[in-house]
Coordinates of N, CA and C in Angstrom, one line a residue:
M48 N 24.0 -4.5 -16.8 CA 24.8 -4.7 -15.5 C 25.2 -6.2 -15.4
I49 N 26.2 -6.5 -15.1 CA 26.6 -7.9 -14.9 C 26.8 -8.2 -13.2
F50 N 26.1 -9.2 -13.1 CA 26.1 -10.0 -11.7 C 27.0 -11.1 -11.7
Y51 N 28.1 -11.2 -10.8 CA 28.8 -12.5 -10.7 C 28.6 -13.2 -9.1
G52 N 28.7 -14.1 -8.9 CA 29.0 -15.0 -7.9 C 27.8 -16.0 -7.6
P53 N 26.8 -16.7 -8.6 CA 26.1 -17.7 -8.2 C 26.7 -19.0 -8.0
S54 N 26.5 -19.9 -7.2 CA 27.1 -21.2 -7.0 C 26.4 -22.2 -7.4
I55 N 25.0 -21.9 -7.6 CA 24.3 -23.1 -7.7 C 23.1 -22.4 -8.7
S56 N 22.5 -23.3 -9.9 CA 21.5 -22.4 -10.1 C 20.6 -23.5 -10.8
I57 N 19.4 -22.7 -10.7 CA 18.1 -23.8 -11.6 C 17.4 -22.6 -12.2
G58 N 16.9 -23.2 -13.4 CA 16.2 -22.2 -14.3 C 15.5 -22.7 -15.4
M59 N 14.4 -21.9 -16.2 CA 13.8 -22.2 -17.1 C 13.9 -21.2 -18.4
G60 N 13.5 -21.6 -19.5 CA 13.4 -20.6 -20.3 C 12.4 -21.0 -21.4
E61 N 11.5 -20.0 -22.0 CA 10.6 -20.4 -23.1 C 10.6 -19.1 -24.1
R62 N 10.0 -19.5 -25.3 CA 10.0 -18.8 -26.4 C 8.3 -18.5 -26.7
T63 N 7.8 -17.3 -26.4 CA 6.3 -17.1 -26.6 C 6.2 -15.9 -27.8
G64 N 5.5 -16.2 -29.0 CA 5.5 -15.3 -29.9 C 6.7 -14.5 -30.1
E65 N 6.7 -13.4 -29.9 CA 8.2 -12.4 -30.0 C 9.0 -12.7 -28.9
A66 N 8.6 -12.5 -27.5 CA 9.5 -12.4 -26.5 C 9.9 -13.5 -26.0
M67 N 11.4 -13.6 -25.4 CA 11.9 -14.1 -25.1 C 12.1 -14.4 -23.7
K68 N 11.6 -15.4 -22.8 CA 11.6 -15.0 -21.2 C 12.5 -16.1 -20.7
S69 N 13.3 -15.9 -19.9 CA 13.9 -17.1 -18.8 C 14.0 -16.2 -17.5
Y70 N 14.1 -17.5 -16.6 CA 14.5 -16.9 -15.2 C 15.4 -18.4 -14.7
Q71 N 16.2 -17.7 -13.8 CA 17.1 -18.4 -13.3 C 17.4 -18.2 -11.7
I72 N 17.4 -19.2 -10.8 CA 17.3 -18.9 -9.4 C 19.1 -19.2 -9.1
T73 N 19.7 -18.2 -8.4 CA 21.1 -18.7 -8.1 C 21.2 -18.4 -6.5
Y74 N 22.2 -19.0 -6.1 CA 22.7 -19.0 -5.1 C 24.0 -18.2 -4.6
W75 N 23.9 -17.2 -3.8 CA 25.2 -16.4 -3.7 C 26.1 -16.6 -2.4
K76 N 26.9 -16.6 -2.4 CA 28.1 -17.1 -1.0 C 27.8 -15.8 0.0
K77 N 27.9 -14.5 -0.8 CA 27.6 -13.4 0.3 C 26.4 -12.6 0.0
P78 N 26.1 -11.7 0.9 CA 24.6 -11.2 0.6 C 24.5 -10.2 -0.8
P79 N 23.7 -10.7 -1.3 CA 23.6 -9.7 -2.7 C 23.1 -8.6 -2.7
V80 N 23.2 -7.5 -3.5 CA 22.8 -6.4 -3.5 C 22.5 -5.9 -5.2
S81 N 21.6 -5.7 -5.5 CA 21.0 -5.3 -6.8 C 20.9 -3.7 -7.0
V82 N 20.3 -3.5 -8.0 CA 20.1 -2.0 -8.5 C 19.0 -1.4 -7.4
M83 N 17.9 -2.5 -7.3 CA 16.7 -2.2 -6.6 C 17.2 -2.2 -4.8
T84 N 17.7 -2.6 -4.6 CA 18.2 -2.9 -2.9 C 18.1 -1.7 -2.0
Y85 N 19.1 -0.8 -2.5 CA 18.9 0.7 -1.7 C 17.7 1.2 -1.8
W86 N 17.0 1.1 -2.9 CA 15.5 1.5 -3.1 C 14.6 1.2 -2.3
V87 N 14.4 -0.4 -2.0 CA 13.5 -1.1 -1.4 C 13.9 -1.3 0.1
H88 N 14.9 -1.6 0.5 CA 15.0 -2.2 1.9 C 16.1 -1.0 2.7
Q89 N 15.3 -0.1 3.0 CA 15.7 1.1 4.0 C 16.1 0.5 5.4
P90 N 17.9 1.0 5.6 CA 18.5 0.7 6.7 C 17.6 1.1 8.1
V91 N 17.6 0.5 9.0 CA 17.2 0.9 10.5 C 17.8 1.2 11.4
D92 N 19.1 0.3 11.4 CA 19.9 0.4 12.6 C 21.1 1.3 12.4
A93 N 21.6 1.7 10.8 CA 22.6 2.7 10.4 C 22.5 3.6 9.3
E94 N 23.2 4.3 8.9 CA 23.1 5.1 8.1 C 23.3 4.6 6.6
S95 N 23.9 3.7 6.1 CA 23.9 3.3 5.0 C 23.6 1.7 5.0
L96 N 23.5 1.1 3.6 CA 23.2 -0.1 3.4 C 24.2 -0.9 3.9
G97 N 25.3 -0.8 3.3 CA 26.7 -1.6 4.1 C 26.7 -1.9 5.3
R98 N 26.6 -0.6 6.3 CA 26.7 -0.9 7.7 C 25.5 -1.4 8.5
A99 N 24.2 -1.4 7.9 CA 22.8 -1.9 8.7 C 23.0 -3.2 8.7
T100 N 22.3 -3.9 9.8 CA 21.9 -5.2 10.1 C 20.6 -5.4 9.9
L101 N 19.9 -4.3 10.1 CA 18.3 -4.5 10.1 C 17.8 -3.5 9.1
F102 N 16.7 -3.9 8.5 CA 16.3 -3.2 7.0 C 14.7 -3.3 7.4
E103 N 14.0 -2.5 6.6 CA 12.5 -2.2 6.4 C 12.0 -2.4 4.9
P104 N 11.4 -3.1 4.3 CA 11.3 -4.4 4.8 C 12.9 -5.2 5.1
P105 N 12.3 -6.2 5.7 CA 13.7 -6.9 6.0 C 14.2 -7.6 4.8
R106 N 15.6 -7.7 4.9 CA 16.4 -8.5 3.9 C 16.3 -10.0 4.1
P107 N 16.1 -11.0 3.1 CA 16.2 -12.2 3.4 C 17.7 -12.5 3.8
G108 N 17.7 -13.9 4.8 CA 19.1 -14.1 4.9 C 19.4 -15.5 3.7
P109 N 20.3 -16.1 4.2 CA 21.1 -17.3 3.4 C 19.9 -18.4 3.8
V110 N 19.8 -19.2 2.7 CA 18.9 -20.6 2.7 C 20.1 -21.6 3.2
G111 N 20.1 -22.2 4.1 CA 20.8 -23.2 4.8 C 21.8 -23.9 3.7
G112 N 23.0 -24.0 3.9 CA 23.8 -24.8 3.0 C 23.9 -24.5 1.7
E113 N 23.3 -23.2 1.1 CA 23.4 -23.0 -0.3 C 23.5 -21.6 -0.6
G114 N 23.2 -20.7 0.2 CA 23.5 -19.2 0.1 C 22.0 -18.3 0.0
W115 N 22.5 -17.1 -0.3 CA 21.6 -16.2 -0.6 C 20.7 -16.1 -2.1
P116 N 19.4 -16.6 -2.2 CA 18.8 -16.8 -3.4 C 18.5 -15.3 -4.3
V117 N 19.0 -15.5 -5.1 CA 18.9 -14.5 -6.3 C 17.8 -14.7 -7.6
L118 N 17.0 -13.9 -8.0 CA 16.2 -14.3 -8.9 C 16.6 -13.8 -10.0
M119 N 17.2 -14.2 -11.5 CA 17.6 -13.3 -12.2 C 16.7 -13.5 -13.4
V120 N 16.5 -12.6 -14.3 CA 15.2 -12.6 -15.1 C 15.9 -11.7 -16.4
E121 N 15.2 -12.5 -17.5 CA 15.6 -12.0 -18.7 C 13.8 -12.0 -19.6
V122 N 13.7 -10.8 -20.0 CA 12.5 -10.8 -20.9 C 12.9 -9.9 -22.1
D123 N 12.7 -10.9 -23.1 CA 12.9 -9.9 -24.4 C 14.3 -9.2 -24.3
G124 N 15.3 -9.7 -23.8 CA 16.7 -9.2 -23.7 C 16.9 -8.2 -22.6
V125 N 16.0 -8.0 -22.3 CA 16.3 -6.8 -20.9 C 16.2 -7.9 -19.5
K126 N 17.4 -7.9 -18.8 CA 18.1 -8.3 -17.9 C 17.5 -7.7 -16.5
L127 N 17.0 -9.0 -15.8 CA 16.4 -8.1 -14.3 C 17.2 -9.0 -13.2
V128 N 17.3 -8.2 -12.1 CA 17.9 -9.0 -10.9 C 17.3 -8.8 -9.5
F129 N 16.8 -9.5 -8.9 CA 15.9 -9.5 -7.6 C 16.7 -10.1 -6.4
T130 N 16.9 -9.3 -5.4 CA 17.5 -10.0 -4.2 C 16.6 -10.7 -3.2
S131 N 15.1 -10.0 -3.5 CA 14.1 -10.3 -2.4 C 12.8 -10.4 -3.0
L132 N 11.9 -11.0 -2.4 CA 10.3 -10.9 -3.1 C 9.9 -9.4 -2.9
A133 N 10.5 -8.8 -1.8 CA 10.0 -7.1 -2.0 C 10.8 -6.5 -3.0
E134 N 11.7 -6.5 -3.5 CA 12.2 -6.0 -4.7 C 11.3 -6.5 -5.8
L135 N 11.1 -7.7 -6.0 CA 10.2 -8.1 -7.4 C 8.7 -7.8 -6.9
D136 N 8.3 -7.8 -6.1 CA 7.0 -7.0 -5.9 C 7.0 -5.5 -6.0
T137 N 8.1 -4.9 -5.7 CA 8.1 -3.2 -6.0 C 8.1 -3.2 -7.5
Y138 N 8.9 -4.1 -7.9 CA 9.1 -3.9 -9.8 C 7.8 -3.9 -10.4
V139 N 7.0 -5.0 -9.9 CA 5.8 -5.5 -10.3 C 5.0 -4.2 -10.1
D140 N 5.0 -3.6 -9.1 CA 3.7 -2.4 -8.7 C 4.5 -1.6 -9.6
V141 N 5.7 -1.1 -9.5 CA 6.1 0.6 -10.4 C 5.3 -0.1 -11.8
M142 N 5.8 -1.0 -12.5 CA 5.8 -1.3 -13.8 C 4.5 -1.4 -14.2
S143 N 3.5 -1.8 -13.2 CA 1.8 -1.7 -13.6 C 1.2 -0.4 -13.4
R144 N 2.0 0.3 -12.9 CA 1.1 1.7 -13.1 C 0.9 2.3 -13.9
K145 N 0.0 3.2 -14.5 CA -0.4 3.7 -15.7 C -1.0 5.2 -15.3
P146 N 0.0 6.4 -15.8 CA 1.1 6.1 -16.7 C 2.4 5.6 -15.6
L147 N 3.3 5.4 -16.0 CA 4.5 5.1 -15.4 C 5.1 6.2 -14.5
P148 N 5.3 5.9 -13.4 CA 5.7 7.1 -12.5 C 6.9 7.8 -12.8
S149 N 7.4 8.7 -12.6 CA 8.8 9.6 -12.7 C 9.8 9.0 -11.6
T150 N 11.0 9.2 -12.2 CA 12.0 8.7 -11.1 C 12.2 9.8 -9.9
R151 N 11.5 11.3 -10.5 CA 11.7 12.3 -9.5 C 10.8 12.1 -8.4
V152 N 9.5 11.6 -8.8 CA 8.6 11.2 -8.0 C 8.9 10.1 -6.9
L153 N 9.5 8.9 -7.7 CA 9.8 7.7 -6.6 C 11.4 7.9 -5.9
S154 N 12.0 8.9 -6.4 CA 13.1 9.1 -5.2 C 12.9 10.4 -4.4
R155 N 11.8 10.8 -4.4 CA 11.5 12.1 -3.5 C 11.9 11.8 -2.0
R156 N 11.7 10.6 -1.4 CA 11.9 10.5 0.1 C 13.3 10.0 0.4
F157 N 14.2 10.1 -0.7 CA 15.6 9.3 -0.4 C 16.8 10.6 -0.9
P158 N 17.6 10.5 -0.5 CA 18.7 11.5 -0.5 C 19.4 11.4 -1.7
M159 N 19.6 10.2 -2.3 CA 20.0 10.2 -3.8 C 19.2 10.6 -4.5
G160 N 19.4 11.2 -6.0 CA 18.6 12.0 -6.8 C 18.0 10.9 -7.7
P161 N 16.9 11.5 -8.4 CA 16.4 10.7 -9.5 C 17.2 9.9 -10.7
N162 N 18.3 10.4 -10.9 CA 19.0 9.7 -12.1 C 19.9 8.4 -11.4
S163 N 19.6 8.2 -10.3 CA 20.3 6.9 -9.8 C 19.1 6.1 -9.4
H164 N 17.7 6.3 -9.3 CA 17.0 5.0 -9.2 C 16.8 4.1 -10.1
W165 N 16.5 3.0 -9.6 CA 16.3 1.7 -10.3 C 15.9 1.9 -11.6
L166 N 14.7 2.6 -11.6 CA 14.0 2.9 -13.1 C 14.8 3.5 -13.7
S167 N 15.5 4.5 -13.6 CA 16.4 5.2 -14.3 C 17.4 4.4 -15.0
R168 N 17.7 3.3 -14.4 CA 18.9 2.3 -15.1 C 18.3 1.2 -16.1
L169 N 17.0 1.5 -15.8 CA 16.4 0.5 -17.2 C 16.7 1.0 -18.7
P170 N 16.9 0.0 -19.6 CA 16.8 0.6 -21.1 C 15.4 1.1 -21.4
K171 N 15.5 2.2 -22.3 CA 14.2 2.9 -22.7 C 12.9 1.2 -23.4
K172 N 13.6 0.3 -23.7 CA 12.7 -0.8 -24.2 C 11.6 -1.1 -23.0
A173 N 12.5 -1.4 -21.8 CA 11.8 -2.0 -20.8 C 11.0 -1.3 -20.2
K174 N 10.5 0.0 -20.7 CA 9.8 1.1 -20.1 C 8.3 1.0 -20.9
S175 N 8.5 0.7 -22.3 CA 7.3 0.7 -22.8 C 6.3 -0.2 -22.6
P176 N 4.8 0.4 -23.0 CA 3.8 -0.2 -22.3 C 3.8 -1.8 -22.7
K177 N 3.9 -2.1 -23.9 CA 4.2 -3.6 -24.3 C 5.0 -4.4 -23.5
H178 N 6.3 -3.7 -23.1 CA 7.2 -4.8 -22.6 C 6.9 -4.7 -21.2
R179 N 6.5 -3.7 -20.5 CA 6.0 -3.7 -19.2 C 4.7 -4.7 -18.9
A180 N 3.8 -4.6 -19.7 CA 3.0 -5.9 -19.6 C 3.6 -7.5 -19.7
T181 N 4.2 -7.4 -20.9 CA 4.9 -8.6 -21.0 C 5.8 -9.2 -19.6
A182 N 6.7 -8.1 -19.1 CA 7.2 -8.3 -17.9 C 6.6 -8.8 -16.8
V183 N 5.6 -7.9 -16.6 CA 4.8 -8.1 -15.2 C 4.1 -9.3 -15.3
K184 N 3.5 -9.9 -16.3 CA 2.9 -11.2 -16.2 C 3.9 -12.2 -16.4
Y185 N 5.2 -12.0 -16.6 CA 5.7 -13.2 -16.7 C 6.4 -13.1 -15.2
L186 N 6.7 -12.2 -14.5 CA 7.3 -12.2 -13.2 C 6.5 -12.6 -12.2
S187 N 4.9 -12.4 -12.5 CA 4.0 -12.8 -11.6 C 3.7 -14.4 -11.6
E188 N 4.1 -14.8 -12.9 CA 4.1 -16.5 -13.1 C 5.5 -17.0 -12.3
V189 N 6.6 -16.4 -12.2 CA 7.7 -17.0 -11.6 C 7.7 -16.6 -10.2
R190 N 7.2 -15.5 -10.0 CA 7.2 -15.1 -8.2 C 7.1 -16.5 -7.5
G191 N 6.3 -17.3 -7.7 CA 5.8 -18.9 -6.8 C 7.3 -19.6 -6.7
E192 N 8.0 -19.6 -7.9 CA 9.2 -20.6 -7.8 C 10.1 -19.9 -7.1
F193 N 10.3 -18.5 -6.9 CA 11.2 -17.8 -6.2 C 10.7 -17.6 -4.8
A194 N 9.5 -17.6 -4.6 CA 9.1 -17.6 -3.2 C 9.3 -19.2 -2.2
K195 N 9.2 -20.2 -3.2 CA 9.6 -21.4 -2.5 C 11.0 -21.5 -1.9
V196 N 12.0 -20.5 -2.6 CA 13.5 -20.7 -1.8 C 13.9 -19.6 -1.2
A197 N 13.2 -18.3 -1.5 CA 13.6 -16.8 -0.7 C 12.7 -16.8 0.7
E198 N 11.4 -17.5 0.8 CA 10.9 -17.6 2.1 C 11.4 -18.9 2.9
R199 N 12.0 -19.9 2.5 CA 12.6 -20.9 3.3 C 13.4 -20.5 4.6
P200 N 13.2 -21.0 5.6 CA 14.2 -20.9 6.8 C 15.4 -21.1 7.0
G201 N 16.2 -20.0 7.4 CA 17.6 -20.6 6.6 C 18.3 -21.7 7.7

């Protein structure tokens, strides 16, 4: 999936062994929605994500003068996009589990079915134990950089 809209970006990349890893923090002019947003941020005051203004956990607001921070990560050709620390933490939690849970289990309490779950949208390669371990380790390393901007007051 391709995401458009960044206005400012900072990032770093590195090649270690076989895995190419990079991340970029961009700022979007409009509230971003990733493939994980629906599954992580539940609307509190409306039926749909698009009409709600309150979420559990809360969706982050814009960073003053810059926009909404978005973390874009690539690990060995797999591109990931996170619009909040809650999304990043959910990804790390799920991908750290052994065995990897099924999308049927993960989507049980949602009206949309398992084929729409963010985990089912990932390429097969991203679900391998080796790739998961590499991605989880790298995401844990870059989390602090995203937290610096994602947790700043607007």
